[in-house]
Short mmCIF file of N, CA, C and O in Angstrom, two decimals:
data_model
loop_
_atom_site.label_atom_id
_atom_site.label_comp_id
_atom_site.label_asym_id
_atom_site.label_seq_id
_atom_site.Cartn_x
_atom_site.Cartn_y
_atom_site.Cartn_z
N MET A 1 112.48 94.84 68.08
CA MET A 1 111.36 94.72 68.92
C MET A 1 111.73 95.45 70.15
O MET A 1 112.98 95.08 70.77
N LYS A 2 111.06 96.02 70.85
CA LYS A 2 111.20 96.53 72.27
C LYS A 2 111.15 95.59 73.24
O LYS A 2 110.32 94.62 73.26
N LYS A 3 111.78 95.76 74.31
CA LYS A 3 111.88 94.78 75.44
C LYS A 3 111.37 95.74 76.75
O LYS A 3 111.41 96.84 76.80
N LEU A 4 110.66 94.83 77.58
CA LEU A 4 110.18 95.49 78.75
C LEU A 4 110.81 94.83 79.87
O LEU A 4 111.30 93.75 80.27
N SER A 5 111.42 95.99 80.59
CA SER A 5 112.06 95.78 81.97
C SER A 5 111.25 96.09 83.19
O SER A 5 110.54 97.19 83.13
N VAL A 6 111.07 95.29 84.08
CA VAL A 6 110.13 95.63 85.33
C VAL A 6 111.24 95.93 86.31
O VAL A 6 112.09 94.94 86.60
N VAL A 7 111.11 97.02 87.17
CA VAL A 7 111.95 97.23 88.29
C VAL A 7 111.15 97.30 89.58
O VAL A 7 110.07 97.92 89.59
N ILE A 8 111.41 96.60 90.54
CA ILE A 8 110.87 96.29 91.75
C ILE A 8 111.86 96.58 92.83
O ILE A 8 112.95 96.24 92.96
N ILE A 9 111.41 97.61 93.73
CA ILE A 9 112.09 97.89 94.91
C ILE A 9 111.64 97.12 96.07
O ILE A 9 110.55 96.98 96.14
N ALA A 10 112.63 96.61 96.82
CA ALA A 10 112.30 95.81 98.07
C ALA A 10 113.16 96.06 99.23
O ALA A 10 114.32 96.51 99.15
N LEU A 11 112.42 95.86 100.32
CA LEU A 11 113.37 95.59 101.62
C LEU A 11 112.56 94.68 102.52
O LEU A 11 111.39 94.89 102.81
N ASN A 12 113.22 93.63 102.96
CA ASN A 12 112.40 92.35 103.78
C ASN A 12 111.19 92.14 103.23
O ASN A 12 110.22 92.18 103.92
N GLU A 13 111.21 91.71 102.02
CA GLU A 13 109.83 91.20 101.28
C GLU A 13 109.64 89.76 100.94
O GLU A 13 109.06 89.38 100.09
N GLU A 14 110.37 88.95 101.99
CA GLU A 14 110.34 87.55 101.59
C GLU A 14 109.05 86.95 101.40
O GLU A 14 108.72 86.08 100.72
N GLU A 15 108.05 87.57 101.94
CA GLU A 15 106.65 86.90 102.07
C GLU A 15 105.94 87.41 100.75
O GLU A 15 105.02 86.74 100.37
N ASN A 16 106.45 88.34 99.99
CA ASN A 16 105.65 88.77 98.86
C ASN A 16 106.47 88.93 97.61
O ASN A 16 105.90 88.85 96.54
N ILE A 17 107.83 88.87 97.69
CA ILE A 17 108.70 88.99 96.54
C ILE A 17 108.37 88.04 95.27
O ILE A 17 108.44 88.13 94.36
N GLY A 18 108.23 86.78 95.88
CA GLY A 18 108.00 85.49 94.93
C GLY A 18 106.62 85.70 94.24
O GLY A 18 106.68 85.50 92.90
N ARG A 19 105.63 86.08 94.77
CA ARG A 19 104.34 86.30 94.05
C ARG A 19 104.42 87.49 93.28
O ARG A 19 103.93 87.52 92.01
N CYS A 20 105.13 88.50 93.65
CA CYS A 20 105.45 89.60 92.75
C CYS A 20 106.05 89.30 91.58
O CYS A 20 105.63 89.78 90.31
N LEU A 21 107.12 88.68 91.71
CA LEU A 21 108.09 88.33 90.31
C LEU A 21 107.12 87.44 89.46
O LEU A 21 107.15 87.37 88.19
N ASP A 22 106.29 86.40 90.06
CA ASP A 22 105.53 85.55 89.27
C ASP A 22 104.63 86.42 88.53
O ASP A 22 104.19 86.07 87.31
N SER A 23 103.94 87.27 88.95
CA SER A 23 102.99 88.27 88.46
C SER A 23 103.40 88.96 87.01
O SER A 23 102.73 89.19 86.10
N VAL A 24 104.73 89.09 87.12
CA VAL A 24 105.32 89.91 85.92
C VAL A 24 106.10 88.76 84.96
O VAL A 24 106.46 89.44 83.74
N LYS A 25 106.41 87.70 85.38
CA LYS A 25 107.24 86.83 84.66
C LYS A 25 106.87 86.64 83.23
O LYS A 25 107.67 86.53 82.18
N GLY A 26 105.45 86.58 82.98
CA GLY A 26 105.00 86.48 81.62
C GLY A 26 104.87 87.70 80.57
O GLY A 26 104.93 87.54 79.38
N ILE A 27 105.18 88.82 81.28
CA ILE A 27 105.23 89.96 80.36
C ILE A 27 106.51 90.62 80.26
O ILE A 27 106.83 91.35 79.39
N ALA A 28 107.48 90.38 81.37
CA ALA A 28 108.67 91.13 81.34
C ALA A 28 109.80 90.34 80.60
O ALA A 28 109.88 89.26 80.77
N ASP A 29 110.62 91.01 79.83
CA ASP A 29 111.91 90.35 79.29
C ASP A 29 112.81 90.41 80.30
O ASP A 29 113.81 89.55 80.39
N GLU A 30 112.84 91.40 81.44
CA GLU A 30 113.96 91.51 82.31
C GLU A 30 113.25 91.82 83.65
O GLU A 30 112.57 92.91 83.61
N ILE A 31 113.51 91.34 84.75
CA ILE A 31 113.19 91.67 86.16
C ILE A 31 114.28 92.11 86.91
O ILE A 31 115.13 91.19 87.21
N ILE A 32 114.31 93.32 87.41
CA ILE A 32 115.34 93.85 88.18
C ILE A 32 114.82 94.10 89.40
O ILE A 32 113.86 94.89 89.68
N VAL A 33 115.42 93.71 90.77
CA VAL A 33 115.05 93.81 91.91
C VAL A 33 116.21 94.75 92.53
O VAL A 33 117.35 94.35 92.59
N VAL A 34 115.68 95.93 92.97
CA VAL A 34 116.58 96.88 93.61
C VAL A 34 116.37 96.72 95.10
O VAL A 34 115.21 97.22 95.71
N ASP A 35 117.34 96.05 95.77
CA ASP A 35 117.08 95.64 97.19
C ASP A 35 117.98 96.84 98.08
O ASP A 35 119.07 96.84 97.84
N SER A 36 117.20 97.15 99.08
CA SER A 36 117.69 98.04 100.22
C SER A 36 118.57 97.22 101.39
O SER A 36 118.37 97.49 102.36
N PHE A 37 119.35 96.10 100.96
CA PHE A 37 119.90 95.59 101.83
C PHE A 37 119.15 94.60 102.95
O PHE A 37 119.26 94.86 104.13
N SER A 38 118.15 93.85 102.24
CA SER A 38 117.36 93.01 103.18
C SER A 38 117.99 92.13 104.08
O SER A 38 119.13 91.63 103.76
N THR A 39 117.34 91.94 105.27
CA THR A 39 118.15 91.07 106.08
C THR A 39 117.44 89.59 106.32
O THR A 39 117.54 88.80 107.03
N ASP A 40 116.28 89.62 105.24
CA ASP A 40 115.47 88.18 105.26
C ASP A 40 115.98 87.48 104.04
O ASP A 40 117.16 87.72 103.31
N ARG A 41 115.29 86.55 103.35
CA ARG A 41 115.40 85.83 102.36
C ARG A 41 114.93 86.55 100.93
O ARG A 41 114.97 85.84 100.14
N THR A 42 114.91 87.82 100.97
CA THR A 42 114.26 88.56 99.84
C THR A 42 115.17 88.29 98.68
O THR A 42 114.62 87.90 97.59
N THR A 43 116.49 88.71 98.73
CA THR A 43 117.41 88.51 97.49
C THR A 43 117.36 87.04 96.95
O THR A 43 117.46 86.72 95.84
N GLU A 44 117.51 86.17 97.99
CA GLU A 44 117.42 84.46 97.62
C GLU A 44 116.37 84.18 96.70
O GLU A 44 116.48 83.53 95.69
N ILE A 45 115.25 84.56 97.28
CA ILE A 45 113.83 84.37 96.68
C ILE A 45 113.99 84.83 95.19
O ILE A 45 113.49 84.32 94.17
N ALA A 46 114.34 86.32 95.19
CA ALA A 46 114.38 86.89 93.88
C ALA A 46 115.22 86.38 92.88
O ALA A 46 114.77 86.21 91.58
N LYS A 47 116.32 86.02 93.20
CA LYS A 47 117.31 85.20 92.31
C LYS A 47 116.69 84.01 91.87
O LYS A 47 116.72 83.69 90.71
N LYS A 48 116.24 83.11 92.75
CA LYS A 48 115.71 81.87 92.34
C LYS A 48 114.48 82.03 91.43
O LYS A 48 114.45 81.09 90.62
N LYS A 49 113.64 83.04 91.48
CA LYS A 49 112.64 83.47 90.70
C LYS A 49 113.09 84.07 89.19
O LYS A 49 112.30 84.36 88.58
N GLY A 50 114.29 84.28 88.94
CA GLY A 50 114.77 84.83 87.73
C GLY A 50 115.07 86.24 87.89
O GLY A 50 115.36 86.83 86.91
N GLY A 51 115.18 86.96 88.91
CA GLY A 51 115.30 88.35 89.11
C GLY A 51 116.71 88.64 89.17
O GLY A 51 117.55 87.92 89.73
N ARG A 52 117.20 89.81 88.63
CA ARG A 52 118.40 90.22 88.68
C ARG A 52 118.35 91.01 89.97
O ARG A 52 117.73 92.28 90.00
N VAL A 53 119.41 90.90 90.94
CA VAL A 53 119.36 91.74 92.14
C VAL A 53 120.44 92.78 92.23
O VAL A 53 121.54 92.55 91.89
N ILE A 54 119.97 93.88 92.39
CA ILE A 54 121.11 95.15 92.61
C ILE A 54 120.83 95.50 94.04
O ILE A 54 119.55 95.91 94.37
N LYS A 55 121.98 95.80 94.79
CA LYS A 55 121.80 96.30 96.12
C LYS A 55 121.97 97.83 96.20
O LYS A 55 122.96 98.23 95.42
N ASN A 56 121.22 98.50 96.89
CA ASN A 56 121.52 100.01 96.79
C ASN A 56 120.74 100.61 98.05
O ASN A 56 119.54 100.15 98.34
N LYS A 57 121.48 101.26 98.61
CA LYS A 57 120.63 101.88 100.04
C LYS A 57 119.48 102.82 99.49
O LYS A 57 119.55 103.59 98.55
N PHE A 58 118.50 102.74 100.22
CA PHE A 58 117.29 103.32 100.11
C PHE A 58 117.46 104.91 100.31
O PHE A 58 117.66 105.32 101.30
N GLU A 59 117.12 105.53 99.02
CA GLU A 59 117.22 107.06 99.14
C GLU A 59 115.80 107.69 98.68
O GLU A 59 115.78 109.00 98.39
N GLY A 60 114.84 106.93 98.99
CA GLY A 60 113.44 107.47 98.32
C GLY A 60 113.16 106.58 97.40
O GLY A 60 113.77 106.07 96.40
N HIS A 61 111.74 106.70 97.03
CA HIS A 61 111.16 105.93 96.02
C HIS A 61 111.58 106.33 94.70
O HIS A 61 111.87 105.26 93.96
N ILE A 62 111.67 107.51 94.30
CA ILE A 62 111.96 107.85 92.90
C ILE A 62 113.53 107.73 92.76
O ILE A 62 113.80 107.01 91.52
N LYS A 63 114.52 108.03 93.67
CA LYS A 63 115.74 107.82 93.39
C LYS A 63 116.14 106.16 93.19
O LYS A 63 116.84 105.75 92.48
N GLN A 64 115.34 105.54 94.07
CA GLN A 64 115.73 104.06 94.18
C GLN A 64 115.33 103.40 92.72
O GLN A 64 115.99 102.59 92.09
N LYS A 65 114.19 103.76 92.07
CA LYS A 65 113.53 103.08 91.01
C LYS A 65 114.50 103.67 89.64
O LYS A 65 114.63 103.03 88.68
N ASN A 66 115.08 104.96 90.03
CA ASN A 66 115.78 105.51 88.86
C ASN A 66 117.24 104.84 88.75
O ASN A 66 117.88 104.63 87.82
#
């Protein structure tokens, strides 16, 4: 069976990241949040909602998602 991974890129999205993760929780087997070193509670919220957080310097939308 194929699995679905959802990748979300983020930077200081504490006001939106929870709703974003909730919206894909029912369809995703894995949620990966690629965070560009947020200075707010983005990573804390993402982890609490079940996301796997990877820190990566932002190098553009395409590179960040890859």
